[in-house]
PDB file of N, CA and C in Angstrom:
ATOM      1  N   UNK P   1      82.564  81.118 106.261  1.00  0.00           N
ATOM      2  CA  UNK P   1      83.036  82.298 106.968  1.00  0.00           C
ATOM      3  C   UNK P   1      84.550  82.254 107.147  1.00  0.00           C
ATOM      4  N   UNK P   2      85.115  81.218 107.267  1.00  0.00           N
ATOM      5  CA  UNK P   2      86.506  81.082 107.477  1.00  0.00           C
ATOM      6  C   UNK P   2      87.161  81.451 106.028  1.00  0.00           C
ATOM      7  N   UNK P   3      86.403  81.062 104.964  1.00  0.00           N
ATOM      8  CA  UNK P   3      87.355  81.249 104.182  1.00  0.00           C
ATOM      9  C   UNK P   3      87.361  82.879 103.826  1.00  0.00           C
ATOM     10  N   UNK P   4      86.565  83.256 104.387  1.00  0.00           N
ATOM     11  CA  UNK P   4      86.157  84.953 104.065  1.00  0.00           C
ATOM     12  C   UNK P   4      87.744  85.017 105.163  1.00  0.00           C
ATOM     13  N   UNK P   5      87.421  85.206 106.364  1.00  0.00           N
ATOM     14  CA  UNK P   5      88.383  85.627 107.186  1.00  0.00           C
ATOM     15  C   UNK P   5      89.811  85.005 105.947  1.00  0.00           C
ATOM     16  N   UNK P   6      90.029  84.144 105.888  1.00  0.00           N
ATOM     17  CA  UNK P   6      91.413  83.241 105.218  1.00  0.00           C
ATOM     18  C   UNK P   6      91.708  84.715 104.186  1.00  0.00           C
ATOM     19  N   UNK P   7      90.773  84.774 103.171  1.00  0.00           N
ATOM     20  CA  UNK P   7      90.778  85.968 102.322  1.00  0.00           C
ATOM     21  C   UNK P   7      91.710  87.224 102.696  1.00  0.00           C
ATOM     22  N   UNK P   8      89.951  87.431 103.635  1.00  0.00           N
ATOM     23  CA  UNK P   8      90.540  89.109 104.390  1.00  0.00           C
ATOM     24  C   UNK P   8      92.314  89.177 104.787  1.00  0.00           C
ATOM     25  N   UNK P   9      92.645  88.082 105.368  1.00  0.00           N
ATOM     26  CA  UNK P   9      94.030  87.696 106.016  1.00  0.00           C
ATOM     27  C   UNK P   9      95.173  87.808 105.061  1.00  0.00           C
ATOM     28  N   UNK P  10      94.795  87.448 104.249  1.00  0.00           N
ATOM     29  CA  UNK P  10      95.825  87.270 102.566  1.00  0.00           C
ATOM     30  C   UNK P  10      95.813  88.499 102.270  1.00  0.00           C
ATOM     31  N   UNK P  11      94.346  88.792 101.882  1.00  0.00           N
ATOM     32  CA  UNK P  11      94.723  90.171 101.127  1.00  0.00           C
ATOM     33  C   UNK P  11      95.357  91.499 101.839  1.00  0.00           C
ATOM     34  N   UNK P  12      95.161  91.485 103.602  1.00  0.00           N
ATOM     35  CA  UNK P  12      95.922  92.658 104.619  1.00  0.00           C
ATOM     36  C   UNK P  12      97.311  92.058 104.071  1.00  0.00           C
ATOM     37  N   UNK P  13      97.644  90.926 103.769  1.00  0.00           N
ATOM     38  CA  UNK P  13      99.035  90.509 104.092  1.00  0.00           C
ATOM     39  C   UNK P  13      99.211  91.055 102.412  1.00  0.00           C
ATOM     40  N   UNK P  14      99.330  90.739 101.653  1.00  0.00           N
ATOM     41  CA  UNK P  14      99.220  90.930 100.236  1.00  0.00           C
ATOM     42  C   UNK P  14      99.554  92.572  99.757  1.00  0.00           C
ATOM     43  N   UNK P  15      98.642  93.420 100.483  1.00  0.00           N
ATOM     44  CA  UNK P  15      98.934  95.134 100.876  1.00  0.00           C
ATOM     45  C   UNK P  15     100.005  95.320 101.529  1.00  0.00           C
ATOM     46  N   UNK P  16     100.287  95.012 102.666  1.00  0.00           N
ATOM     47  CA  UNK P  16     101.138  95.551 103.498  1.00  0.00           C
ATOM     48  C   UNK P  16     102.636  95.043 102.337  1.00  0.00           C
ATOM     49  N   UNK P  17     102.767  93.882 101.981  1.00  0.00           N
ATOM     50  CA  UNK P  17     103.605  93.610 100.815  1.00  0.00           C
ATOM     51  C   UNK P  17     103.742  94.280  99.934  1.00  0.00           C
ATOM     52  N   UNK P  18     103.047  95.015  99.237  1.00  0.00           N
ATOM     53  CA  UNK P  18     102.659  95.987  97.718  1.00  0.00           C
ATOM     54  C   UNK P  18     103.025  97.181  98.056  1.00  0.00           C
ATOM     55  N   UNK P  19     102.545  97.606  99.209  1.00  0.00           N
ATOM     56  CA  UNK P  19     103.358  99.050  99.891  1.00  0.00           C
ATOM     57  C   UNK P  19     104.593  98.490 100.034  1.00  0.00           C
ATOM     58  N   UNK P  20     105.263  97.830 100.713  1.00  0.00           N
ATOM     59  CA  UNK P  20     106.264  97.795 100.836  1.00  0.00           C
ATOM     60  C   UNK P  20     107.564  97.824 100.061  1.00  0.00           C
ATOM     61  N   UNK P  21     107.158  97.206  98.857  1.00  0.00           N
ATOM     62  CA  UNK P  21     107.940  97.187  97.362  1.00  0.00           C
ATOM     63  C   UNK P  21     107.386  98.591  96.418  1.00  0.00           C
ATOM     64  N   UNK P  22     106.456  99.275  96.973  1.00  0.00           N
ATOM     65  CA  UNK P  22     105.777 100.656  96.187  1.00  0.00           C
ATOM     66  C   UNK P  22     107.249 101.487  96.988  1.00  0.00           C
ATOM     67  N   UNK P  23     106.860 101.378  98.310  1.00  0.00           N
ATOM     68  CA  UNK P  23     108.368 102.848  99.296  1.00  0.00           C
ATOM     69  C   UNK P  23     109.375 102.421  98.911  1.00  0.00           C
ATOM     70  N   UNK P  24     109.978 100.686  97.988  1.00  0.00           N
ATOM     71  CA  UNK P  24     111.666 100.256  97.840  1.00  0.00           C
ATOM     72  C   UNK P  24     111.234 101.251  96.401  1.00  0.00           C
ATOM     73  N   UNK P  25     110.380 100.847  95.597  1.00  0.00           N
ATOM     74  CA  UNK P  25     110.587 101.384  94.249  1.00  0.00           C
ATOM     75  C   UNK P  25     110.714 102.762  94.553  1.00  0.00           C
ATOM     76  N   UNK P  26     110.119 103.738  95.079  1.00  0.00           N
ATOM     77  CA  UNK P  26     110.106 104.964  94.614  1.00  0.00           C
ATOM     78  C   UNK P  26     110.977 105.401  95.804  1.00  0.00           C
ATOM     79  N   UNK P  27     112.096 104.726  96.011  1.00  0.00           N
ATOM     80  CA  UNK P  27     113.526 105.301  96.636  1.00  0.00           C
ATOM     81  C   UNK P  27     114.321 104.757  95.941  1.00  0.00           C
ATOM     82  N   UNK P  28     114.197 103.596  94.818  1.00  0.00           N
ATOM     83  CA  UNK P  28     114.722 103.476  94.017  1.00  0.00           C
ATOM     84  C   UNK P  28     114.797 104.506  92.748  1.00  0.00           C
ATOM     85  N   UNK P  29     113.657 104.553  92.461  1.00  0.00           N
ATOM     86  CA  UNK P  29     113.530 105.936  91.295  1.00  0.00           C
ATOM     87  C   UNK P  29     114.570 106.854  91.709  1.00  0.00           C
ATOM     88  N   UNK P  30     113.999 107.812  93.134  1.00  0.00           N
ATOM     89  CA  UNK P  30     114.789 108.875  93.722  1.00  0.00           C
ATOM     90  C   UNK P  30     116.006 108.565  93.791  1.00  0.00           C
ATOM     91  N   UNK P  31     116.753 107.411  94.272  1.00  0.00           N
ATOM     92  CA  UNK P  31     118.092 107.237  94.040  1.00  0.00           C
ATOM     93  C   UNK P  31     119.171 107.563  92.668  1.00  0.00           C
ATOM     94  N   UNK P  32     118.186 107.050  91.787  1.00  0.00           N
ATOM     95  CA  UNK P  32     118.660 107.129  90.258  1.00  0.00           C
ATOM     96  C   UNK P  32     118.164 108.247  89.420  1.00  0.00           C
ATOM     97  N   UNK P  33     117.260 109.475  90.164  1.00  0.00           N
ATOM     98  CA  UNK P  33     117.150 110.616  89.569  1.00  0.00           C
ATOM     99  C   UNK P  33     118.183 111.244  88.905  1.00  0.00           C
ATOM    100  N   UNK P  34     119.052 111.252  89.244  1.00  0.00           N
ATOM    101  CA  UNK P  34     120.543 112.164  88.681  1.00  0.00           C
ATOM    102  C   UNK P  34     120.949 111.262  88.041  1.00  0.00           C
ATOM    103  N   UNK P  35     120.935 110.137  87.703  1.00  0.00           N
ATOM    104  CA  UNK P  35     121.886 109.215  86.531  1.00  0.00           C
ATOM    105  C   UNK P  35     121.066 109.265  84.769  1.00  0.00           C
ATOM    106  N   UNK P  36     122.099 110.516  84.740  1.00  0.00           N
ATOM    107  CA  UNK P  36     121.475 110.536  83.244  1.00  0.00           C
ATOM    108  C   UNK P  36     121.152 109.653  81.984  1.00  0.00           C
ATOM    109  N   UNK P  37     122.296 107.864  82.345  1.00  0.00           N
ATOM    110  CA  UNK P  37     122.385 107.152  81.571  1.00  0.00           C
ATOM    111  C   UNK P  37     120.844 106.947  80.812  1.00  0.00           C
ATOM    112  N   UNK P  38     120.430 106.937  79.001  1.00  0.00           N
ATOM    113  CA  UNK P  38     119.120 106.481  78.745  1.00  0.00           C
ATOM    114  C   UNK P  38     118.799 105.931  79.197  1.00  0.00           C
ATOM    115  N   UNK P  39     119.519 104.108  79.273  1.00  0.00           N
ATOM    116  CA  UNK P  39     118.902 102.976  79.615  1.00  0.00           C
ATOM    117  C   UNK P  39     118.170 103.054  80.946  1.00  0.00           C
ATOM    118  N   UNK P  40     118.778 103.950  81.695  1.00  0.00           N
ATOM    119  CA  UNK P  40     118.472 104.144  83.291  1.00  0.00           C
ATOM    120  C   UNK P  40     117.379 104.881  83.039  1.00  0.00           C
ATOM    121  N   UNK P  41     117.227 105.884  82.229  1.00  0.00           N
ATOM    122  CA  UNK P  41     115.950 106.388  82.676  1.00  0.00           C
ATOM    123  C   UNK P  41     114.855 105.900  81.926  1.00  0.00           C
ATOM    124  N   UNK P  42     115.150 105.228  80.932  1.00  0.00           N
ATOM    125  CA  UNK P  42     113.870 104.576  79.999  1.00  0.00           C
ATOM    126  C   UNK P  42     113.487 103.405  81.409  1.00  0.00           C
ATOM    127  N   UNK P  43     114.544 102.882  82.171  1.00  0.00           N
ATOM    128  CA  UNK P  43     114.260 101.904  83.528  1.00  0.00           C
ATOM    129  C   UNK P  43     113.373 102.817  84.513  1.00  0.00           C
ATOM    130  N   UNK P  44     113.625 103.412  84.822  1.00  0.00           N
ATOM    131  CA  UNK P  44     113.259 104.347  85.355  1.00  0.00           C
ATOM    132  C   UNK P  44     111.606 104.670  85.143  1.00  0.00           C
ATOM    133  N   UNK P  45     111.071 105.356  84.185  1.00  0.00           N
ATOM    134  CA  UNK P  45     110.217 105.336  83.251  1.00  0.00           C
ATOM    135  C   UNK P  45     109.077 104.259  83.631  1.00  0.00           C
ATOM    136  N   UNK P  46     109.670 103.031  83.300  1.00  0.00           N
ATOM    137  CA  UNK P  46     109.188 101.872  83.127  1.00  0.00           C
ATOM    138  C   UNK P  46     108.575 101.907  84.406  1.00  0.00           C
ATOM    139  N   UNK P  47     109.400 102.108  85.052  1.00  0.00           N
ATOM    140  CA  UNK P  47     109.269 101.205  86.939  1.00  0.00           C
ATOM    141  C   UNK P  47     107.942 102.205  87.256  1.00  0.00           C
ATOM    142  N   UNK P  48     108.324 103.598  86.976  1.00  0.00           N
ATOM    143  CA  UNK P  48     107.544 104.335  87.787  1.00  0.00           C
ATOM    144  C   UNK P  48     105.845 104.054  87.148  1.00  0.00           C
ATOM    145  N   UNK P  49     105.772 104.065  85.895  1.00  0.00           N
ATOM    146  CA  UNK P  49     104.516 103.354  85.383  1.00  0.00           C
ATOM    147  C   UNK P  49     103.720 102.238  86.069  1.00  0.00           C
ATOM    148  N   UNK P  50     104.512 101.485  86.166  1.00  0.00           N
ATOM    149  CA  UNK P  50     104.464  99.791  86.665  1.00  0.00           C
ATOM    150  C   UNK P  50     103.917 100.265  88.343  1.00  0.00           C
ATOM    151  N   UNK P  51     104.634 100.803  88.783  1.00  0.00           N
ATOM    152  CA  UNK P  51     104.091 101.156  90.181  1.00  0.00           C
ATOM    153  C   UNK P  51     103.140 101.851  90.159  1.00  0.00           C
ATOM    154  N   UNK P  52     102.653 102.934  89.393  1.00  0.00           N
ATOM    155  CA  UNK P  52     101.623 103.303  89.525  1.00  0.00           C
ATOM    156  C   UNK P  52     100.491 102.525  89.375  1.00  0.00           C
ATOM    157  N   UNK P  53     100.069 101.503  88.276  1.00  0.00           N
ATOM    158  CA  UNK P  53      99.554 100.947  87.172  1.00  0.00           C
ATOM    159  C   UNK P  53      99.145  99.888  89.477  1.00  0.00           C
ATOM    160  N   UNK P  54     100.360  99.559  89.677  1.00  0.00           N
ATOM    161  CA  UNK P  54      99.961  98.192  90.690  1.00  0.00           C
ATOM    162  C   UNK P  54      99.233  99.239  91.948  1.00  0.00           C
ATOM    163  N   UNK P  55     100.043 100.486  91.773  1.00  0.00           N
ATOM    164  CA  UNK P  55      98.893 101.756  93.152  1.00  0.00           C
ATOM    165  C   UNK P  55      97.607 101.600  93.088  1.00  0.00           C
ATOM    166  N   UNK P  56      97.061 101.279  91.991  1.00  0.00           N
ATOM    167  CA  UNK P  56      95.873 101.922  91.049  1.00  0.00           C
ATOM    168  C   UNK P  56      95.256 100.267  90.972  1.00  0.00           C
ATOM    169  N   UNK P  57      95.532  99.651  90.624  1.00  0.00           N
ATOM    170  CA  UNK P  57      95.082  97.789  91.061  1.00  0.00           C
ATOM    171  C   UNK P  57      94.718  97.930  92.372  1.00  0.00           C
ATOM    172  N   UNK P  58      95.593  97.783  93.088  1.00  0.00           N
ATOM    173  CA  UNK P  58      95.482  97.713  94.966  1.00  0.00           C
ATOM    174  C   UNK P  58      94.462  98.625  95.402  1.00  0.00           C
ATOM    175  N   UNK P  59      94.534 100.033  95.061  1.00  0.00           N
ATOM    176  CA  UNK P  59      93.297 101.044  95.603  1.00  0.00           C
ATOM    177  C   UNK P  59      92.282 100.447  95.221  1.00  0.00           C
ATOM    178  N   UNK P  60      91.630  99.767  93.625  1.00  0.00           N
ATOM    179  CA  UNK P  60      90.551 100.179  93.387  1.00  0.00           C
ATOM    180  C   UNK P  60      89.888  98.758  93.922  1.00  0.00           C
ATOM    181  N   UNK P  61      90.684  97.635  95.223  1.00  0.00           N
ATOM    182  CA  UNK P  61      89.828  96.952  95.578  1.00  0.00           C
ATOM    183  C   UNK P  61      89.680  95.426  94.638  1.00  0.00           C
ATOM    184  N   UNK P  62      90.865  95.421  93.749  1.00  0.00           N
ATOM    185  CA  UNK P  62      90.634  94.286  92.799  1.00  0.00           C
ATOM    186  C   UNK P  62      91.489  92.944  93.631  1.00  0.00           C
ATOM    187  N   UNK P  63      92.372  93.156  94.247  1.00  0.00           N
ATOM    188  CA  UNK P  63      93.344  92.414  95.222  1.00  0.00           C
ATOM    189  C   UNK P  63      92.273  91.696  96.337  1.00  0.00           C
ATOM    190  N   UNK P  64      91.168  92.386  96.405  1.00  0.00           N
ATOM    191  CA  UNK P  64      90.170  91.936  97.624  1.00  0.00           C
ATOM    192  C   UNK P  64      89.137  91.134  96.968  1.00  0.00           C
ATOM    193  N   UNK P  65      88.640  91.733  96.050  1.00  0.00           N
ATOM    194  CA  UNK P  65      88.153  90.662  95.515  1.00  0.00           C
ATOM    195  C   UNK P  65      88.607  89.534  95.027  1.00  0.00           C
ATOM    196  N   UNK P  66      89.297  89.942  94.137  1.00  0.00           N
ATOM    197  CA  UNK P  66      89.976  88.073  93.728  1.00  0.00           C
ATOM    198  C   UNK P  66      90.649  87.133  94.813  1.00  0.00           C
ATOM    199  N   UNK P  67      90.972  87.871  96.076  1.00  0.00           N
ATOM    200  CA  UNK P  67      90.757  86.258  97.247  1.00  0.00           C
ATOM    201  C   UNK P  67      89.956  85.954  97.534  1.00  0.00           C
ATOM    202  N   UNK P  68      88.788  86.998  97.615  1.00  0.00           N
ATOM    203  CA  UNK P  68      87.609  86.601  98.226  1.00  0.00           C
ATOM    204  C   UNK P  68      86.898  85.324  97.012  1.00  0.00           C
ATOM    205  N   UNK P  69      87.070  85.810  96.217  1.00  0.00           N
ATOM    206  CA  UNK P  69      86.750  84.862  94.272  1.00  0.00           C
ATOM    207  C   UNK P  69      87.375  83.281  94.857  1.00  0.00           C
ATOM    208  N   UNK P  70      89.051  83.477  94.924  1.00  0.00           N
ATOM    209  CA  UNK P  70      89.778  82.549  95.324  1.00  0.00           C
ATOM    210  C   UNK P  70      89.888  81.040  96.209  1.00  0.00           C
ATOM    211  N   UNK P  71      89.065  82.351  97.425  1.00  0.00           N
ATOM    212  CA  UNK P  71      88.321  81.661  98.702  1.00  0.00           C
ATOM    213  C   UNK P  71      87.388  81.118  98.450  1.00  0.00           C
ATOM    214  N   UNK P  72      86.234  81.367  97.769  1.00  0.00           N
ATOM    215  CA  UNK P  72      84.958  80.635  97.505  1.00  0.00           C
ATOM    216  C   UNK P  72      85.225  79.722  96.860  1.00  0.00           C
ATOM    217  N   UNK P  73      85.857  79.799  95.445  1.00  0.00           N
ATOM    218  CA  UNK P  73      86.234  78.640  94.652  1.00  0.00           C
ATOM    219  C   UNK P  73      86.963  77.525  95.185  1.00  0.00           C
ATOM    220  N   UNK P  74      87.767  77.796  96.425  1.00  0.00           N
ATOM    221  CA  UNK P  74      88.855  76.295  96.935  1.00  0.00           C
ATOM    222  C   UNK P  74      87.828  76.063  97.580  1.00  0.00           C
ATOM    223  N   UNK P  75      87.002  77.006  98.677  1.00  0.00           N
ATOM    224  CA  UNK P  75      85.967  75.969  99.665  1.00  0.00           C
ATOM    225  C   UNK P  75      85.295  75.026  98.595  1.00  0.00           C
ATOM    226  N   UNK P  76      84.778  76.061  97.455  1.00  0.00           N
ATOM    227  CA  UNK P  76      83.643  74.774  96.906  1.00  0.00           C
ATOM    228  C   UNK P  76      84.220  73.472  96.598  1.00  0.00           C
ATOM    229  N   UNK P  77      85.522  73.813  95.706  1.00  0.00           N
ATOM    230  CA  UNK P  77      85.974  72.702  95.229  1.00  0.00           C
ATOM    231  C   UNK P  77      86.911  71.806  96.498  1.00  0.00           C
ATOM    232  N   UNK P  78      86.586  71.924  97.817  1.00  0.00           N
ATOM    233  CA  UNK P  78      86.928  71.259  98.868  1.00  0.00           C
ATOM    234  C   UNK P  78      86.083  70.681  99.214  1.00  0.00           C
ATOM    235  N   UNK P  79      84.889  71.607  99.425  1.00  0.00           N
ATOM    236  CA  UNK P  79      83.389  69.984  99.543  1.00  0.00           C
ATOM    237  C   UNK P  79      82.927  69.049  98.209  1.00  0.00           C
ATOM    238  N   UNK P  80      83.247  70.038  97.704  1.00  0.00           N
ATOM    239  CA  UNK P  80      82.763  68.800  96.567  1.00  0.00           C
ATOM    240  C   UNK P  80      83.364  67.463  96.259  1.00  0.00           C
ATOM    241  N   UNK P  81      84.926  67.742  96.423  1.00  0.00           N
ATOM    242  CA  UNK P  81      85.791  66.725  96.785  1.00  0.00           C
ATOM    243  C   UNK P  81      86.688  66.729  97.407  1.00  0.00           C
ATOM    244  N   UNK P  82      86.216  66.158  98.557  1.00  0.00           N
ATOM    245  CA  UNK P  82      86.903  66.242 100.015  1.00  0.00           C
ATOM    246  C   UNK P  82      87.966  64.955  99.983  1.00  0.00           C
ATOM    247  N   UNK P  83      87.591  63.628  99.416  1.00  0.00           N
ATOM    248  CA  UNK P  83      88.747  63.030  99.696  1.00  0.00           C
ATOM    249  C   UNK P  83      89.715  62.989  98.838  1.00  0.00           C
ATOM    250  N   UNK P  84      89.442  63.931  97.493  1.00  0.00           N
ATOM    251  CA  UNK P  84      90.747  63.939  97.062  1.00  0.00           C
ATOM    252  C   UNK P  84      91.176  64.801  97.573  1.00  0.00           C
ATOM    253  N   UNK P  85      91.273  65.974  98.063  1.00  0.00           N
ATOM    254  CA  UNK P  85      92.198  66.874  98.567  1.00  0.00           C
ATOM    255  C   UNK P  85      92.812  66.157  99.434  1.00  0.00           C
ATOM    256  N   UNK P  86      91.752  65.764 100.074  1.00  0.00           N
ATOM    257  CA  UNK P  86      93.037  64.874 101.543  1.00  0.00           C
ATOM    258  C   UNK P  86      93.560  63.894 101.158  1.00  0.00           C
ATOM    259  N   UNK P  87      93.545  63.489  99.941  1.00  0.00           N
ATOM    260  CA  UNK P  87      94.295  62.285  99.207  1.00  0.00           C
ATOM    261  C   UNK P  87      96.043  63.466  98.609  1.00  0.00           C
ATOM    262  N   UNK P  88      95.608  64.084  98.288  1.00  0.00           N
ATOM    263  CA  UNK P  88      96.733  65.338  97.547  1.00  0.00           C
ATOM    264  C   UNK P  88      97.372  65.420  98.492  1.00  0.00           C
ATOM    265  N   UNK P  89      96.627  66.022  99.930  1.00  0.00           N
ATOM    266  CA  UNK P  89      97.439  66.599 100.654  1.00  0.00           C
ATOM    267  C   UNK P  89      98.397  65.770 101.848  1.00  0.00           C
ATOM    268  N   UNK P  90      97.818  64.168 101.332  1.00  0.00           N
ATOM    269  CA  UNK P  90      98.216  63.513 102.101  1.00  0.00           C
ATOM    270  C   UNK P  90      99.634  62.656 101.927  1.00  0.00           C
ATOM    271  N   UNK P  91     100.109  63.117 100.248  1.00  0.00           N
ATOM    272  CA  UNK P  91     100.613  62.653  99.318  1.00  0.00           C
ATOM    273  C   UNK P  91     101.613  63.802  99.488  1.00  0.00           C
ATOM    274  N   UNK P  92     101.392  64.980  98.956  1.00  0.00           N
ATOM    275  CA  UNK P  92     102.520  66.185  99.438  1.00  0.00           C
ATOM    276  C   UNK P  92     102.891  65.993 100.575  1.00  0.00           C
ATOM    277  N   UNK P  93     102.397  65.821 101.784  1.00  0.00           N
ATOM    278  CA  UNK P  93     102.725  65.401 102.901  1.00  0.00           C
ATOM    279  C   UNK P  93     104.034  64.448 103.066  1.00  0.00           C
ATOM    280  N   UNK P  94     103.412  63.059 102.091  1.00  0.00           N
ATOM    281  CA  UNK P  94     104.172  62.315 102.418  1.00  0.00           C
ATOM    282  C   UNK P  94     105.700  62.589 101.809  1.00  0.00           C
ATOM    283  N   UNK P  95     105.470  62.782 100.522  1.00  0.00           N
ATOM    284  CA  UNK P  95     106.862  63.297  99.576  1.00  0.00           C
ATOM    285  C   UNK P  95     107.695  64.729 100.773  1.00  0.00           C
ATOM    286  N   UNK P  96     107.328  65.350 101.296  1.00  0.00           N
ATOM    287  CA  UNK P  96     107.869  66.341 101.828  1.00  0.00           C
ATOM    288  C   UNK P  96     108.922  65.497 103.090  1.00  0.00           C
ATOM    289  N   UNK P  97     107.886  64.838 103.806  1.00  0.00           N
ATOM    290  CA  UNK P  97     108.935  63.746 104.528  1.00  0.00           C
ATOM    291  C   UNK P  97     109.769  63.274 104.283  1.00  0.00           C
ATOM    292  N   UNK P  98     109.616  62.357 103.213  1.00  0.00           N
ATOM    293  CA  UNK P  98     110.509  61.415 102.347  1.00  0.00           C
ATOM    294  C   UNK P  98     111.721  62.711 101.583  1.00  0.00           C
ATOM    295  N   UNK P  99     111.028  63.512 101.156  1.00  0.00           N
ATOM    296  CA  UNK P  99     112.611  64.560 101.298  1.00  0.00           C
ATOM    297  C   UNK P  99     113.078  64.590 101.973  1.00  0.00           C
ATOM    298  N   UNK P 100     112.780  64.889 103.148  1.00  0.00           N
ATOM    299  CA  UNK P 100     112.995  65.587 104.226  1.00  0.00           C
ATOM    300  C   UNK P 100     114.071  64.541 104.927  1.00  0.00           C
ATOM    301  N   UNK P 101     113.484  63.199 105.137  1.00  0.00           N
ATOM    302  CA  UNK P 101     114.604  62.043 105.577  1.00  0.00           C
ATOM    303  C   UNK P 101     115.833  61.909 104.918  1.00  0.00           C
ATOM    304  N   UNK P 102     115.512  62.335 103.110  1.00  0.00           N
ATOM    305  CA  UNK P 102     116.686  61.897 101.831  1.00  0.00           C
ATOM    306  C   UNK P 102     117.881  62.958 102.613  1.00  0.00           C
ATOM    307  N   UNK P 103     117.398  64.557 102.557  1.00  0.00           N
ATOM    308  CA  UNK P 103     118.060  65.436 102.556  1.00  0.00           C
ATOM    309  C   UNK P 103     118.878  65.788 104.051  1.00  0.00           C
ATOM    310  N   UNK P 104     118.452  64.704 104.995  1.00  0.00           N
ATOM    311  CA  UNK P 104     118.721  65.015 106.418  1.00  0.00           C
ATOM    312  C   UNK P 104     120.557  64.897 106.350  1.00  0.00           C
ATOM    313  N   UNK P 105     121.403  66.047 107.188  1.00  0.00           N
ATOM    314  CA  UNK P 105     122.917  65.524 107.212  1.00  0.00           C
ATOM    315  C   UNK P 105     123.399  65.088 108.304  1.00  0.00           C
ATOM    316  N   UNK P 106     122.397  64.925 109.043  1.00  0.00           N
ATOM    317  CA  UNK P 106     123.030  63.355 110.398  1.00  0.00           C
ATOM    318  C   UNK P 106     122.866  62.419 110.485  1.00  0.00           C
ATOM    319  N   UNK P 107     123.327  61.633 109.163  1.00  0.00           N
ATOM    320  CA  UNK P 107     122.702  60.280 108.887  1.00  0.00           C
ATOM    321  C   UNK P 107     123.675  59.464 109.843  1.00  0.00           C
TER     322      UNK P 107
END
């Protein structure tokens, strides 16, 4: 159940992200409406496709599923092997420190 919630959590966060770069792009478009340059509008062109193409991903619910996909697959492969993850994560852990001491500037 948690990893459902973990999901659900990603993917609200994941949307609210996708809109957010959908309203920069298409004030970007509108900005560059009047610049006749080709290259600009073959850019142009491009972008507005591309945004639609990711409108049309996000609506039809594919963003929700594949965390939910995402989510099931790390739980499983977390019980199945539980002490290597906590061997991995215990290891990133440690290297992040050991940066973390290298990179400190009040030595």
């Amino acid at each position: 159940m948690r990893n459902a919630n973990l999901a659900e959590s990603a993917t609200l966060n994941l949307r609210r992200e996708l809109r957010s770069v959908a309203r920069d792009a298409e004030a970007l478009l509108k900005a560059t409406a009047e610049i006749a340059d080709d290259r600009v509008q073959d850019a142009r062109e491009r972008a507005a496709e591309a945004l639609q193409r990711a409108q049309k991903t996000v609506s039809n619910g594919y963003v929700t599923e594949y965390a939910r996909k995402a989510a099931y697959e790390t739980g499983r492969y977390v019980r199945k092997h539980p002490w290597g993850v906590l061997g991995t994560v215990g290891a990133l852990a440690s290297a992040g420190v050991i940066i973390g001491l290298l990179t400190r500037r009040d030595h």
